[in-house]
Short mmCIF file of C-alpha atoms in Angstrom, two decimals:
data_model
loop_
_atom_site.label_atom_id
_atom_site.label_comp_id
_atom_site.label_asym_id
_atom_site.label_seq_id
_atom_site.Cartn_x
_atom_site.Cartn_y
_atom_site.Cartn_z
CA MET A 205 -90.16 -21.29 -96.77
CA LYS A 206 -86.57 -21.79 -96.00
CA LYS A 207 -85.62 -25.44 -95.25
CA ASN A 208 -84.59 -26.51 -91.71
CA LYS A 209 -86.27 -23.76 -89.98
CA LYS A 210 -86.80 -24.10 -86.35
CA PRO A 211 -90.51 -24.42 -85.27
CA VAL A 212 -91.53 -22.33 -82.32
CA VAL A 213 -94.20 -23.63 -79.92
CA LEU A 214 -95.92 -20.99 -77.68
CA ILE A 215 -97.55 -22.25 -74.63
CA THR A 216 -99.99 -19.87 -72.93
CA GLY A 217 -102.91 -19.96 -70.37
CA TYR A 218 -103.92 -18.14 -67.32
CA LEU A 219 -102.32 -18.23 -63.90
CA GLY A 220 -102.18 -21.70 -62.52
CA SER A 221 -103.69 -23.43 -65.52
CA GLY A 222 -100.68 -26.00 -65.62
CA LYS A 223 -98.35 -24.65 -68.36
CA THR A 224 -95.24 -25.69 -66.66
CA THR A 225 -96.56 -29.16 -65.99
CA LEU A 226 -97.52 -29.57 -69.53
CA LEU A 227 -94.10 -28.29 -70.70
CA ASN A 228 -92.33 -30.70 -68.43
CA ASN A 229 -94.42 -33.53 -69.95
CA LEU A 230 -93.66 -32.37 -73.48
CA LEU A 231 -89.92 -32.23 -72.86
CA LYS A 232 -89.89 -35.70 -71.56
CA GLN A 233 -91.25 -36.93 -74.90
CA GLU A 234 -89.24 -34.51 -77.25
CA LYS A 235 -86.45 -36.22 -79.09
CA ARG A 236 -85.21 -33.13 -80.90
CA LYS A 237 -82.62 -30.60 -79.57
CA VAL A 238 -84.67 -28.07 -77.68
CA ALA A 239 -84.19 -24.40 -76.69
CA LEU A 240 -86.49 -22.82 -74.11
CA ILE A 241 -87.74 -19.33 -73.32
CA VAL A 242 -89.61 -19.13 -69.89
CA ASN A 243 -91.35 -16.04 -68.86
CA ASP A 244 -92.74 -15.24 -65.34
CA MET A 245 -94.07 -11.87 -64.34
CA GLY A 246 -92.58 -12.16 -60.77
CA SER A 247 -89.11 -11.00 -59.92
CA ILE A 248 -88.11 -14.63 -59.49
CA ASN A 249 -88.66 -17.08 -62.36
CA VAL A 250 -90.16 -19.87 -60.37
CA ASP A 251 -91.31 -21.68 -63.46
CA ALA A 252 -87.78 -22.03 -64.83
CA GLU A 253 -86.61 -23.33 -61.39
CA ILE A 254 -89.36 -25.97 -61.35
CA LEU A 255 -88.32 -27.16 -64.80
CA LYS A 256 -84.73 -27.38 -63.60
CA LYS A 257 -85.65 -29.21 -60.36
CA ASN A 258 -87.93 -31.75 -61.91
CA GLY A 259 -85.06 -33.26 -63.93
CA SER A 260 -86.33 -32.95 -67.47
CA ASN A 261 -84.04 -32.82 -70.38
CA VAL A 262 -84.14 -29.04 -70.06
CA THR A 263 -80.69 -29.36 -68.32
CA GLU A 264 -79.31 -30.26 -71.59
CA CYS A 265 -80.60 -27.41 -73.63
CA PRO A 266 -80.36 -23.63 -73.60
CA MET A 267 -82.86 -21.96 -71.46
CA PHE A 268 -83.56 -18.11 -71.59
CA GLU A 269 -85.41 -16.81 -68.59
CA LEU A 270 -87.38 -13.60 -68.89
CA GLN A 271 -88.92 -12.02 -65.68
CA ASN A 272 -90.27 -9.02 -64.13
CA GLY A 273 -92.78 -8.50 -66.92
CA CYS A 274 -94.56 -10.20 -69.90
CA ILE A 275 -93.17 -10.92 -73.32
CA CYS A 276 -96.38 -9.53 -74.74
CA CYS A 277 -95.64 -5.98 -73.53
CA THR A 278 -92.92 -4.94 -71.23
CA LEU A 279 -90.54 -7.75 -72.18
CA ARG A 280 -91.44 -7.71 -75.90
CA ASP A 281 -87.98 -6.55 -77.13
CA GLU A 282 -86.11 -8.86 -74.86
CA PHE A 283 -88.13 -11.73 -76.21
CA ILE A 284 -87.45 -10.92 -79.68
CA GLN A 285 -83.74 -10.58 -78.97
CA GLN A 286 -83.80 -14.05 -77.45
CA ILE A 287 -85.72 -15.46 -80.47
CA GLU A 288 -82.86 -13.86 -82.67
CA LYS A 289 -80.13 -15.48 -80.67
CA ILE A 290 -81.90 -18.91 -80.80
CA SER A 291 -82.21 -18.44 -84.65
CA ASN A 292 -78.64 -18.42 -84.95
CA LEU A 293 -77.93 -21.60 -83.05
CA ASP A 294 -77.27 -24.42 -85.45
CA SER A 295 -77.63 -27.08 -82.80
CA ILE A 296 -81.26 -26.24 -81.97
CA GLU A 297 -84.22 -27.95 -83.80
CA VAL A 298 -87.29 -26.69 -81.96
CA VAL A 299 -88.01 -23.83 -79.62
CA PHE A 300 -90.67 -23.97 -76.78
CA VAL A 301 -91.81 -20.67 -75.15
CA GLU A 302 -93.72 -20.59 -71.94
CA ALA A 303 -95.57 -17.36 -71.64
CA SER A 304 -96.59 -15.55 -68.37
CA GLY A 305 -100.03 -16.29 -67.12
CA ILE A 306 -101.20 -12.88 -68.08
CA SER A 307 -99.62 -12.62 -71.47
CA ASP A 308 -101.86 -12.04 -74.39
CA PRO A 309 -100.88 -14.50 -77.01
CA GLY A 310 -102.15 -12.23 -79.66
CA ALA A 311 -99.84 -9.57 -78.80
CA VAL A 312 -96.76 -12.13 -78.64
CA SER A 313 -97.74 -13.44 -82.03
CA ALA A 314 -98.04 -9.88 -83.47
CA SER A 315 -94.47 -9.20 -82.25
CA PHE A 316 -93.30 -12.43 -83.73
CA LEU A 317 -95.11 -11.75 -87.00
CA ALA A 318 -93.42 -8.32 -87.19
CA TYR A 319 -90.00 -9.98 -86.43
CA GLU A 320 -90.65 -12.52 -89.38
CA GLU A 321 -91.52 -9.82 -91.73
CA ASP A 322 -88.45 -7.59 -90.87
CA ASN A 323 -86.21 -10.74 -91.05
CA PRO A 324 -87.41 -12.86 -93.99
CA ASN A 325 -84.24 -15.02 -93.58
CA THR A 326 -84.61 -16.01 -90.06
CA ASN A 327 -84.36 -19.58 -89.05
CA VAL A 328 -87.41 -19.67 -86.72
CA TYR A 329 -91.12 -19.65 -87.44
CA LEU A 330 -94.03 -19.95 -85.27
CA THR A 331 -96.20 -23.11 -85.61
CA SER A 332 -98.25 -23.78 -82.60
CA ILE A 333 -99.99 -21.60 -79.95
CA VAL A 334 -101.11 -23.90 -77.22
CA THR A 335 -103.50 -22.49 -74.75
CA VAL A 336 -103.73 -24.35 -71.43
CA VAL A 337 -107.21 -24.01 -69.88
CA ASP A 338 -107.96 -24.85 -66.33
CA GLY A 339 -111.19 -26.75 -66.59
CA ASP A 340 -112.00 -26.85 -62.91
CA ARG A 341 -111.27 -23.10 -62.43
CA ILE A 342 -113.36 -22.02 -65.54
CA TYR A 343 -116.37 -23.98 -64.10
CA ARG A 344 -116.02 -22.79 -60.48
CA GLU A 345 -114.98 -19.17 -60.90
CA PHE A 346 -115.36 -17.84 -64.58
CA LEU A 347 -118.13 -19.65 -66.18
CA SER A 348 -120.91 -17.12 -65.54
CA GLU A 349 -118.54 -14.26 -66.54
CA LEU A 350 -117.56 -16.07 -69.87
CA LYS A 351 -121.17 -16.70 -70.70
CA GLN A 352 -121.92 -13.05 -70.12
CA LYS A 353 -118.93 -12.17 -72.32
CA LYS A 354 -120.17 -14.45 -75.05
CA GLU A 355 -123.59 -12.63 -74.96
CA GLU A 356 -121.90 -9.16 -74.98
CA ARG A 357 -119.75 -10.08 -77.96
CA ASP A 358 -122.75 -11.35 -79.82
CA SER A 359 -124.76 -8.31 -79.26
CA LEU A 360 -122.20 -5.58 -79.35
CA ALA A 361 -119.90 -4.25 -81.90
CA GLU A 362 -118.16 -1.60 -79.94
CA LYS A 363 -114.48 -0.86 -80.31
CA TYR A 364 -112.29 -3.07 -78.12
CA ASP A 365 -110.67 -1.03 -75.23
CA LEU A 366 -108.18 -3.27 -73.47
CA SER A 367 -107.81 -0.95 -70.43
CA ASP A 368 -111.57 -1.42 -69.49
CA GLU A 369 -111.66 -5.25 -69.85
CA GLU A 370 -111.74 -7.42 -66.86
CA ILE A 371 -109.80 -10.62 -66.20
CA SER A 372 -112.28 -12.76 -67.89
CA THR A 373 -111.41 -10.96 -71.22
CA LEU A 374 -107.82 -11.95 -70.74
CA ILE A 375 -108.94 -15.57 -70.50
CA VAL A 376 -111.08 -15.19 -73.61
CA ASP A 377 -108.25 -13.76 -75.49
CA GLN A 378 -106.02 -16.71 -74.68
CA ILE A 379 -108.69 -19.13 -75.61
CA GLU A 380 -109.44 -17.24 -78.83
CA PHE A 381 -105.98 -16.89 -80.16
CA CYS A 382 -104.58 -20.26 -80.50
CA ASN A 383 -104.55 -23.45 -82.65
CA PHE A 384 -104.47 -26.05 -79.88
CA ILE A 385 -106.31 -25.98 -76.62
CA ILE A 386 -105.42 -28.23 -73.66
CA LEU A 387 -108.33 -28.53 -71.33
CA ASN A 388 -106.52 -29.45 -68.17
CA LYS A 389 -107.62 -30.78 -64.72
CA CYS A 390 -110.42 -32.62 -66.35
CA ASP A 391 -110.36 -35.13 -63.42
CA LEU A 392 -111.77 -32.54 -61.08
CA LEU A 393 -115.13 -32.27 -63.20
CA SER A 394 -118.01 -34.51 -63.72
CA ALA A 395 -118.97 -35.43 -67.25
CA ASP A 396 -121.73 -32.81 -67.34
CA GLN A 397 -119.60 -30.08 -65.91
CA LEU A 398 -116.74 -30.93 -68.34
CA LYS A 399 -119.27 -30.80 -71.16
CA GLU A 400 -120.39 -27.41 -70.10
CA VAL A 401 -116.92 -26.03 -69.91
CA GLU A 402 -115.99 -27.37 -73.23
CA SER A 403 -119.24 -25.86 -74.79
CA ILE A 404 -118.23 -22.35 -73.58
CA VAL A 405 -114.67 -22.92 -74.73
CA ARG A 406 -115.87 -23.80 -78.08
CA ASP A 407 -118.03 -20.67 -78.34
CA PHE A 408 -114.88 -18.62 -78.34
CA GLN A 409 -112.71 -21.06 -80.30
CA PRO A 410 -114.46 -22.83 -82.93
CA ARG A 411 -111.47 -24.26 -84.78
CA ALA A 412 -108.74 -25.40 -82.39
CA PRO A 413 -108.77 -29.05 -81.29
CA ILE A 414 -109.61 -29.45 -77.65
CA ILE A 415 -107.48 -31.93 -76.02
CA HIS A 416 -108.51 -33.20 -72.44
CA SER A 417 -105.76 -33.72 -69.98
CA VAL A 418 -104.95 -34.52 -66.29
CA ASN A 419 -101.90 -32.93 -64.87
CA GLY A 420 -100.91 -31.77 -68.45
CA ASP A 421 -100.23 -35.34 -69.66
CA ILE A 422 -100.82 -35.41 -73.39
CA ASP A 423 -99.20 -37.01 -76.46
CA ILE A 424 -96.72 -34.48 -77.85
CA GLU A 425 -97.78 -35.42 -81.45
CA LYS A 426 -101.16 -33.94 -80.74
CA ILE A 427 -99.85 -30.37 -80.72
CA MET A 428 -96.91 -30.59 -83.07
CA THR A 429 -97.14 -29.43 -86.63
CA THR A 430 -94.61 -28.12 -89.34
CA LYS A 431 -97.10 -25.70 -90.79
CA PRO A 432 -96.67 -22.14 -90.02
CA PHE A 433 -99.22 -20.63 -87.67
CA ASN A 434 -102.18 -19.46 -89.89
CA TYR A 435 -102.73 -15.79 -88.87
CA ASP A 436 -105.29 -15.35 -91.60
CA GLN A 437 -107.74 -17.74 -89.95
CA ILE A 438 -108.19 -15.36 -86.98
CA ASP A 439 -111.31 -13.25 -87.38
CA SER A 440 -110.83 -9.47 -87.64
CA SER A 441 -112.44 -9.11 -84.16
CA SER A 442 -109.84 -11.35 -82.57
CA ALA A 443 -106.72 -10.75 -80.49
CA ILE A 444 -104.26 -10.43 -83.35
CA GLN A 445 -106.12 -7.40 -84.85
CA LYS A 446 -106.37 -5.72 -81.39
CA ALA A 447 -102.70 -6.52 -80.60
CA THR A 448 -101.53 -5.17 -83.81
CA ALA A 449 -103.64 -1.99 -83.43
CA THR A 450 -102.07 -1.60 -80.01
CA LEU A 451 -98.56 -1.88 -81.38
CA THR A 452 -99.30 0.90 -83.91
CA GLN A 453 -101.74 3.12 -82.08
CA PRO A 454 -100.28 6.71 -81.96
CA GLY A 455 -99.69 7.99 -78.41
CA ARG A 456 -100.31 4.71 -76.68
CA LYS A 457 -98.04 4.05 -73.68
CA ASN A 458 -96.61 0.66 -73.32
CA ASN A 459 -97.68 0.19 -69.61
CA GLY A 460 -97.65 -3.61 -69.72
CA CYS A 461 -100.03 -6.19 -68.42
CA VAL A 462 -99.84 -5.15 -64.75
CA ASP A 463 -101.50 -1.76 -65.62
CA GLU A 464 -103.73 -3.23 -68.31
CA TYR A 465 -105.48 -5.63 -66.13
CA GLY A 466 -104.82 -4.25 -62.62
CA ILE A 467 -102.74 -7.33 -61.76
CA THR A 468 -99.59 -6.73 -59.67
CA SER A 469 -97.14 -9.03 -57.95
CA PHE A 470 -94.52 -9.10 -55.13
CA VAL A 471 -92.01 -11.47 -53.74
CA PHE A 472 -91.89 -12.61 -49.95
CA GLU A 473 -88.44 -13.63 -48.88
CA ALA A 474 -87.32 -14.82 -45.49
CA ARG A 475 -84.45 -16.97 -44.33
CA GLN A 476 -86.31 -18.06 -41.14
CA PRO A 477 -88.39 -21.18 -41.70
CA PHE A 478 -92.20 -21.28 -41.51
CA ASN A 479 -93.98 -23.07 -38.70
CA ARG A 480 -96.01 -25.64 -40.65
CA ASP A 481 -99.10 -25.41 -38.42
CA ARG A 482 -99.24 -21.65 -38.57
CA PHE A 483 -98.57 -21.58 -42.25
CA MET A 484 -101.16 -24.05 -43.22
CA GLU A 485 -103.82 -22.42 -40.93
CA PHE A 486 -103.21 -19.11 -42.77
CA VAL A 487 -103.44 -20.71 -46.22
CA ASN A 488 -106.54 -22.73 -45.33
CA ASN A 489 -108.50 -20.22 -43.36
CA ARG A 490 -107.24 -16.66 -43.91
CA TYR A 491 -105.72 -16.50 -47.33
CA PRO A 492 -106.66 -13.29 -49.16
CA SER A 493 -109.15 -13.91 -51.82
CA GLN A 494 -107.60 -11.06 -53.94
CA LEU A 495 -104.55 -13.29 -54.60
CA ILE A 496 -104.99 -14.92 -57.91
CA ARG A 497 -101.91 -17.05 -58.00
CA SER A 498 -98.91 -17.76 -55.71
CA LYS A 499 -95.93 -19.97 -56.23
CA GLY A 500 -92.56 -20.60 -54.80
CA TYR A 501 -90.21 -22.51 -52.58
CA ILE A 502 -90.47 -22.58 -48.71
CA TRP A 503 -89.07 -24.49 -45.89
CA PHE A 504 -90.62 -25.67 -42.50
CA SER A 505 -88.92 -25.92 -39.26
CA ASP A 506 -90.07 -29.47 -38.78
CA ALA A 507 -88.48 -30.62 -42.15
CA SER A 508 -85.24 -28.87 -42.55
CA LYS A 509 -83.94 -31.01 -45.26
CA ASP A 510 -86.89 -30.69 -47.73
CA VAL A 511 -87.55 -28.02 -50.33
CA GLN A 512 -91.28 -27.43 -50.32
CA LEU A 513 -93.17 -26.21 -53.41
CA PHE A 514 -96.09 -24.09 -52.46
CA GLU A 515 -98.66 -23.31 -55.15
CA GLN A 516 -101.99 -21.57 -55.07
CA ALA A 517 -104.37 -20.75 -57.97
CA GLY A 518 -107.80 -19.30 -57.17
CA ARG A 519 -109.45 -21.61 -54.54
CA ASN A 520 -106.85 -24.51 -54.96
CA SER A 521 -103.51 -24.62 -53.10
CA SER A 522 -100.85 -27.17 -52.27
CA VAL A 523 -97.64 -27.86 -50.45
CA MET A 524 -95.42 -30.61 -51.32
CA PRO A 525 -91.57 -31.69 -50.96
CA VAL A 526 -89.86 -31.68 -54.34
CA SER A 527 -86.15 -31.73 -53.61
CA TYR A 528 -83.52 -31.36 -50.83
CA TRP A 529 -81.72 -28.26 -49.78
CA ILE A 530 -78.03 -28.40 -50.86
CA ASP A 531 -77.01 -27.63 -47.33
CA ALA A 532 -78.85 -30.75 -46.28
CA LEU A 533 -76.86 -33.00 -48.47
CA ARG A 534 -73.92 -35.22 -47.33
CA GLU A 535 -70.90 -33.06 -46.67
CA ASP A 536 -68.68 -34.29 -49.63
CA VAL A 537 -71.65 -34.17 -52.02
CA LYS A 538 -72.47 -30.67 -50.84
CA GLN A 539 -68.90 -29.36 -51.30
CA SER A 540 -68.70 -31.05 -54.77
CA TYR A 541 -71.95 -29.38 -55.86
CA LEU A 542 -70.77 -25.97 -54.63
CA ALA A 543 -67.50 -26.44 -56.41
CA ASP A 544 -69.37 -27.06 -59.67
CA ASN A 545 -71.85 -24.23 -58.96
CA PRO A 546 -69.97 -21.30 -57.40
CA GLU A 547 -72.78 -18.92 -58.11
CA ILE A 548 -74.80 -20.59 -55.32
CA LYS A 549 -72.30 -19.17 -52.72
CA GLU A 550 -73.33 -15.66 -53.56
CA ASN A 551 -76.67 -16.25 -51.71
CA TRP A 552 -75.35 -18.64 -49.08
CA ASP A 553 -76.16 -18.11 -45.57
CA SER A 554 -73.64 -18.92 -42.81
CA ARG A 555 -76.49 -20.49 -40.59
CA PHE A 556 -78.95 -21.72 -43.06
CA GLY A 557 -76.99 -22.44 -46.21
CA ASP A 558 -79.33 -22.12 -49.16
CA ARG A 559 -82.51 -22.54 -47.20
CA GLU A 560 -84.99 -19.81 -47.51
CA ASN A 561 -88.55 -18.92 -48.17
CA GLN A 562 -89.13 -17.24 -51.67
CA VAL A 563 -92.68 -16.92 -52.95
CA VAL A 564 -94.18 -14.90 -55.80
CA PHE A 565 -97.61 -13.55 -55.00
CA ILE A 566 -99.89 -12.33 -57.89
CA GLY A 567 -103.28 -10.63 -57.41
CA LYS A 568 -105.53 -7.74 -57.87
CA GLY A 569 -106.61 -5.31 -55.21
CA TYR A 570 -104.63 -6.82 -52.31
CA ASN A 571 -103.02 -5.19 -49.41
CA LYS A 572 -99.24 -6.16 -49.61
CA ASP A 573 -98.39 -5.06 -46.20
CA ASP A 574 -101.17 -6.95 -44.55
CA ILE A 575 -100.08 -10.14 -46.30
CA ILE A 576 -96.51 -9.68 -45.31
CA VAL A 577 -97.50 -9.26 -41.68
CA GLU A 578 -99.60 -12.46 -41.81
CA LEU A 579 -96.59 -14.36 -43.52
CA GLU A 580 -94.23 -13.15 -40.92
CA LYS A 581 -96.50 -14.33 -38.11
CA CYS A 582 -96.08 -17.76 -39.67
CA LEU A 583 -92.30 -17.79 -39.28
CA ASP A 584 -90.97 -20.04 -36.61
CA GLU A 585 -88.50 -18.59 -33.99
CA ARG A 586 -86.75 -21.87 -34.06
CA ALA A 587 -84.01 -22.41 -36.65
CA PHE A 588 -84.45 -26.22 -36.96
CA ALA A 589 -86.58 -28.91 -35.47
#
């Protein structure tokens, strides 16, 4: 293998499992010069914004944001183009890729493998596929489905048909196709529950180390390796074979993850602030169960200075202040920031400045119009408290 090649670490995992939090923690420990590729299926790349606002060393390294699709399918070509760009950057020593929550790591890896075969002199190579597993959500929502899937897989040898598989299959694929597993949110489970989750994960992934974590806090050395990712260790029934077959199957349309799994997304945007009580009542009591994951920045009429991060994954949701709106800064600081970042002025409102609600909703079988009506009811007629 060519010396001084840049290792590529792919971070995958289902929606809300904690990929961005893990990536943030890894970047705080990383001493090498980093390049990032961050993928989000929504039309706003919220993950990339979180990384920027949290103040990790991402501000000092190139970040390539891929959105409105997944790098395993609809953004496959764009992903490979970014890999090619990074391979030619002499200053970069390691590449981290955060995949969308519904990306199939087998398909991403198949694309990467094809790229390496077509470009034997490339300066990048895949070393680690790290799957982040939400232990709490696996136990509460998916455990029975995964057990059933294990029984089906043990008893059936039928040809894999991606279009007919349910969401649990996507989770299985992500668990199956990796060489490191981060079992996250372990603090939300008892010892017995944790053991049960780990057992079912191990049924699908017999080789990869399972690393327990809380808030994605792990030692970076536990997932770092200089060895190329070993494709040969994956069984013929696993995701790489399915993904490779998908790439070469005659007449197959590249419809992407949304069509494959029935998952769609939309963005809610509004300049008017939310009324805190109305919004929290909606989230706590009337939130649609069809929404798998929601994430974005909002503002409340009783806290006009604070950028609030809203996140929802399954039955869990949270709202917390993470930063200040630029328009809320001291005047001289604000003007200096705007002078250094003129692109912000393109979306500047004469009344509210940079304040706005901007949330990506991801789900299956939801009614978009009904959700928008409910969100609009939560808006406050007052501009500021």
